[in-house]
Short mmCIF file of C-alpha atoms in Angstrom, two decimals:
data_model
loop_
_atom_site.label_atom_id
_atom_site.label_comp_id
_atom_site.label_asym_id
_atom_site.label_seq_id
_atom_site.Cartn_x
_atom_site.Cartn_y
_atom_site.Cartn_z
CA THR J 406 -6.02 11.11 64.58
CA LEU J 407 -8.83 10.76 67.10
CA LYS J 408 -8.95 7.48 68.98
CA LEU J 409 -11.03 6.05 71.80
CA ARG J 410 -9.19 4.10 74.46
CA ALA J 411 -10.58 1.17 76.37
CA GLU J 412 -10.64 2.00 80.08
CA ALA J 413 -11.20 -0.36 82.99
CA ASP J 414 -13.12 2.37 84.83
CA PRO J 415 -16.56 3.03 83.24
CA ASP J 416 -16.52 6.64 84.42
CA ALA J 417 -13.10 7.19 82.85
CA SER J 418 -14.37 5.61 79.62
CA ALA J 419 -17.37 7.93 79.56
CA ARG J 420 -15.18 11.00 80.08
CA ASN J 421 -12.79 9.86 77.39
CA PHE J 422 -15.71 9.32 75.02
CA LYS J 423 -17.12 12.81 75.59
CA VAL J 424 -13.74 14.50 75.17
CA THR J 425 -13.02 12.58 71.97
CA LEU J 426 -16.46 13.35 70.53
CA HIS J 427 -16.02 17.04 71.32
CA ARG J 428 -12.63 17.08 69.60
CA LEU J 429 -14.06 15.33 66.56
CA ARG J 430 -16.85 17.88 66.21
CA LYS J 431 -14.42 20.77 66.62
CA ALA J 432 -12.05 19.26 64.05
CA LEU J 433 -14.88 19.09 61.52
CA GLU J 434 -16.52 22.42 62.46
CA PRO J 435 -14.02 24.71 64.25
CA HIS J 436 -16.61 27.50 64.72
CA LEU J 437 -19.36 25.30 66.12
CA GLY J 438 -20.91 27.03 69.13
CA ARG J 439 -21.74 25.42 72.46
CA GLY J 440 -25.05 23.58 72.37
CA VAL J 441 -25.28 23.82 68.57
CA ARG J 442 -26.02 20.56 66.79
CA SER J 443 -23.20 19.28 64.59
CA THR J 444 -23.90 19.05 60.88
CA TYR J 445 -21.75 15.97 60.45
CA VAL J 446 -21.61 13.97 63.69
CA HIS J 447 -24.73 12.90 65.58
CA LEU J 448 -25.16 11.29 68.99
CA ARG J 449 -28.37 9.37 69.60
CA GLU J 450 -28.96 6.95 72.48
CA GLY J 451 -25.24 6.56 73.08
CA ARG J 452 -24.47 5.84 69.41
CA VAL J 453 -22.30 8.08 67.24
CA SER J 454 -23.07 8.30 63.53
CA LEU J 455 -22.14 10.42 60.53
CA ASP J 456 -24.77 12.38 58.70
CA GLY J 457 -25.48 10.49 55.48
CA THR J 458 -26.45 13.65 53.60
CA HIS J 459 -23.26 15.57 54.27
CA CYS J 460 -20.71 12.79 54.77
CA LYS J 461 -19.42 10.35 52.19
CA VAL J 462 -17.44 7.35 53.38
CA ASP J 463 -14.85 6.20 50.85
CA VAL J 464 -14.87 2.61 52.12
CA GLN J 465 -18.63 2.35 51.64
CA ARG J 466 -18.45 3.81 48.14
CA PHE J 467 -15.65 1.42 47.20
CA LEU J 468 -17.68 -1.56 48.42
CA GLU J 469 -20.69 -0.41 46.40
CA LEU J 470 -18.60 -0.24 43.24
CA ALA J 471 -16.85 -3.55 43.95
CA LYS J 472 -20.25 -5.18 44.45
CA GLN J 473 -21.28 -4.02 40.99
CA VAL J 474 -18.11 -5.53 39.55
CA ARG J 475 -18.75 -8.82 41.35
CA ASN J 476 -22.52 -9.23 40.94
CA ARG J 477 -23.66 -7.11 38.02
CA GLY J 478 -20.78 -7.47 35.61
CA ALA J 479 -22.72 -9.83 33.35
CA ARG J 480 -25.52 -7.25 32.95
CA LEU J 481 -23.26 -4.29 32.16
CA SER J 482 -21.48 -3.46 28.94
CA GLY J 483 -17.71 -3.81 28.96
CA ASP J 484 -17.23 -0.05 28.70
CA LYS J 485 -19.52 0.68 31.66
CA LEU J 486 -17.90 -2.00 33.78
CA LEU J 487 -14.48 -0.62 32.90
CA VAL J 488 -15.56 2.83 34.14
CA ILE J 489 -16.73 1.30 37.42
CA CYS J 490 -13.41 -0.51 37.84
CA ARG J 491 -11.50 2.71 37.33
CA GLN J 492 -13.70 4.57 39.81
CA ALA J 493 -13.16 1.86 42.41
CA ARG J 494 -9.40 1.86 41.89
CA ALA J 495 -9.27 5.63 42.27
CA ILE J 496 -10.97 5.35 45.67
CA TYR J 497 -8.85 2.54 47.09
CA ARG J 498 -5.70 4.10 48.57
CA GLY J 499 -4.24 1.14 50.42
CA ASP J 500 -4.96 -1.17 53.33
CA PHE J 501 -7.82 -0.29 55.65
CA MET J 502 -6.65 1.27 58.94
CA PRO J 503 -3.00 0.11 58.73
CA GLU J 504 -2.32 1.83 62.06
CA GLU J 505 -4.39 -0.94 63.73
CA PRO J 506 -2.61 -4.12 62.59
CA TYR J 507 -3.85 -6.45 65.34
CA ALA J 508 -7.55 -5.71 66.00
CA PRO J 509 -9.40 -8.82 64.72
CA TRP J 510 -12.49 -7.05 63.34
CA ILE J 511 -10.31 -4.52 61.52
CA GLU J 512 -8.15 -7.27 60.07
CA MET J 513 -11.23 -9.06 58.71
CA LYS J 514 -12.43 -5.85 57.10
CA ARG J 515 -8.95 -5.13 55.74
CA LEU J 516 -8.69 -8.55 54.09
CA ALA J 517 -12.17 -8.31 52.58
CA LEU J 518 -11.40 -4.89 51.09
CA ARG J 519 -8.05 -6.14 49.80
CA ASP J 520 -9.72 -9.10 48.07
CA SER J 521 -12.28 -6.79 46.47
CA HIS J 522 -9.50 -4.52 45.27
CA HIS J 523 -7.71 -7.45 43.66
CA LEU J 524 -10.95 -8.50 41.95
CA VAL J 525 -11.41 -4.99 40.56
CA ILE J 526 -7.87 -4.92 39.14
CA GLU J 527 -8.24 -8.38 37.61
CA THR J 528 -11.56 -7.45 36.02
CA GLU J 529 -10.15 -4.21 34.62
CA ALA J 530 -7.16 -6.07 33.16
CA ARG J 531 -9.41 -8.65 31.50
CA LEU J 532 -11.63 -5.95 29.98
CA LEU J 533 -8.64 -4.02 28.66
CA ALA J 534 -7.22 -7.17 27.06
CA GLN J 535 -10.58 -7.87 25.41
CA LYS J 536 -10.55 -4.34 23.99
CA GLY J 537 -7.08 -4.95 22.56
CA ASP J 538 -5.22 -2.62 24.92
CA LEU J 539 -2.61 -5.21 25.79
CA GLU J 540 -0.10 -2.78 27.28
CA ALA J 541 -2.64 -1.39 29.77
CA ALA J 542 -3.87 -4.89 30.59
CA ALA J 543 -0.30 -6.05 31.21
CA GLN J 544 0.26 -3.08 33.52
CA ASP J 545 -2.82 -4.02 35.53
CA TYR J 546 -1.69 -7.64 35.92
CA ALA J 547 1.76 -6.40 36.92
CA ASP J 548 0.13 -4.15 39.54
CA LEU J 549 -1.76 -7.16 40.88
CA LEU J 550 1.40 -9.23 41.11
CA ARG J 551 3.14 -6.45 43.01
CA LEU J 552 0.35 -6.70 45.57
CA ASP J 553 0.36 -10.50 45.60
CA PRO J 554 3.45 -12.08 43.98
CA CYS J 555 1.87 -15.56 44.21
CA GLN J 556 -1.35 -14.60 42.40
CA GLU J 557 -1.37 -17.55 40.00
CA ALA J 558 -4.11 -16.41 37.62
CA ALA J 559 -2.48 -13.01 37.18
CA ALA J 560 0.91 -14.58 36.50
CA GLN J 561 -0.62 -16.86 33.86
CA ALA J 562 -2.51 -14.06 32.17
CA LEU J 563 0.49 -11.72 32.16
CA MET J 564 2.83 -14.36 30.71
CA ARG J 565 0.33 -15.00 27.94
CA LEU J 566 0.00 -11.28 27.23
CA TYR J 567 3.77 -10.92 27.06
CA ALA J 568 3.87 -13.84 24.63
CA ARG J 569 1.19 -12.24 22.44
CA MET J 570 3.16 -8.99 22.39
CA GLY J 571 6.41 -10.75 21.51
CA ARG J 572 8.03 -9.83 24.84
CA ARG J 573 9.65 -13.19 25.53
CA GLY J 574 12.31 -11.72 27.78
CA ASP J 575 9.64 -10.22 30.03
CA ALA J 576 7.72 -13.51 30.02
CA LEU J 577 10.81 -15.45 31.08
CA ARG J 578 11.67 -12.86 33.72
CA LEU J 579 8.13 -13.07 35.08
CA TYR J 580 8.35 -16.85 35.26
CA GLN J 581 11.59 -16.59 37.23
CA GLU J 582 10.05 -14.04 39.63
CA PHE J 583 6.94 -16.16 40.10
CA SER J 584 9.09 -19.26 40.63
CA THR J 585 11.02 -17.44 43.35
CA ALA J 586 7.80 -16.31 45.03
CA VAL J 587 6.33 -19.82 44.96
CA GLN J 588 9.56 -21.26 46.32
CA ALA J 589 9.45 -18.80 49.20
CA GLN J 590 5.81 -19.60 49.97
CA LEU J 591 5.67 -23.37 49.33
CA GLY J 592 9.31 -24.25 49.82
CA ALA J 593 9.89 -25.56 46.29
CA ARG J 594 10.09 -24.41 42.68
CA PRO J 595 6.95 -24.67 40.49
CA ASP J 596 8.31 -27.67 38.59
CA GLU J 597 9.10 -29.42 41.89
CA VAL J 598 5.84 -28.74 43.71
CA GLY J 599 3.89 -30.14 40.77
CA ASP J 600 4.81 -33.61 42.03
CA SER J 601 3.72 -32.94 45.63
CA PRO J 602 -0.09 -33.42 45.85
CA GLU J 603 0.12 -34.05 49.58
CA ARG J 604 0.41 -30.27 50.14
CA GLY J 605 -3.33 -30.01 50.76
CA GLU J 606 -3.58 -26.24 51.14
CA GLY J 607 -1.56 -25.65 47.99
CA VAL J 608 -3.06 -28.14 45.50
CA GLU J 609 -4.54 -25.48 43.22
CA ALA J 610 -1.43 -23.34 43.44
CA VAL J 611 0.68 -26.41 42.67
CA GLN J 612 -1.35 -27.23 39.54
CA VAL J 613 -1.09 -23.69 38.27
CA ALA J 614 2.58 -23.44 39.14
CA GLY J 615 3.20 -26.61 37.17
CA SER J 616 1.54 -25.07 34.11
CA LEU J 617 3.67 -21.96 34.52
CA ALA J 618 6.77 -24.09 34.82
CA ARG J 619 5.95 -25.84 31.54
CA LEU J 620 5.32 -22.50 29.85
CA GLY J 621 8.57 -21.10 31.25
CA ARG J 622 10.55 -24.07 29.93
CA GLU J 623 8.93 -23.78 26.49
CA LEU J 624 9.72 -20.06 26.31
CA ALA J 625 13.28 -20.62 27.43
CA GLY J 626 13.74 -23.41 24.90
CA ALA J 627 12.41 -21.29 22.05
CA ALA J 628 14.72 -18.42 23.00
CA ARG J 629 17.76 -20.69 23.16
CA ARG J 630 17.07 -22.28 19.80
CA GLY J 631 17.08 -18.86 18.18
CA GLU J 632 14.58 -19.91 15.52
CA ASP J 633 12.97 -17.45 13.09
CA GLN J 634 10.24 -15.12 14.37
CA GLY J 635 7.32 -17.05 12.92
CA HIS J 636 8.47 -20.36 14.32
CA ARG J 637 9.06 -18.84 17.77
CA ASP J 638 5.56 -17.36 17.72
CA GLY J 639 4.21 -20.84 17.07
CA ASP J 640 6.17 -22.22 20.02
CA VAL J 641 4.83 -19.51 22.30
CA ARG J 642 1.24 -20.12 21.25
CA HIS J 643 1.69 -23.83 21.75
CA ALA J 644 3.27 -23.28 25.16
CA ALA J 645 0.36 -21.13 26.27
CA GLU J 646 -2.33 -23.66 25.31
CA PRO J 647 -2.22 -25.70 28.57
CA LEU J 648 -3.05 -22.56 30.54
CA ASP J 649 -6.54 -22.38 29.01
CA ALA J 650 -7.78 -24.90 31.54
CA HIS J 651 -6.98 -22.51 34.39
CA VAL J 652 -7.64 -19.02 33.12
CA GLY J 653 -9.57 -17.46 30.26
CA ASP J 654 -7.77 -15.95 27.28
CA PRO J 655 -6.93 -12.34 28.21
#
């Protein structure tokens, strides 16, 4: 890892800069001779840049793909958009520069990339569900919830997918996990926070959590009654109906 350090002494900063730049060039091109221009790293007017022809920056490529998902999705076929989502997910390997947890500009970049990554996963899950690949869609929503346990839309969509696949135990378990996450974040269970509109920053989360609480109770009631399969399926479909106001059918 090559890192520049902020120095109080301008001369010390300049020396540190030159040494670090030299090490970077040598790391990329070990056999680069003295006075020979680097193929990859350029210095012009005190600014260091990477050669765009020979260097590919994964963050930049990810942002390009995420932009297509966000802005051009309506003009692309589902199959093409799904390919873009998969390419973007393959590039994203985790948080941006985790070794710098406190630098403000890095934190802003990290959060923006994280949000784009979540959007890509959510879009991929929706497309897979539309294609009828419910197992793969459910896996994507589960991945999203592992990254953000209080992601309300993902929790709704995954519970509905579980209901469609007849996996009531998984749906109930998901509700319990989401309820625990909401309780940790908002200080109350979903069915309790639904009556607390004064929590200004959590109004949307409260509304969604209330819907999930209703769905969880319906699923639990159907399971306890032990009715026949067809009747239970009807209960599950009925329980999922209130969620349509918050999230599209997966």
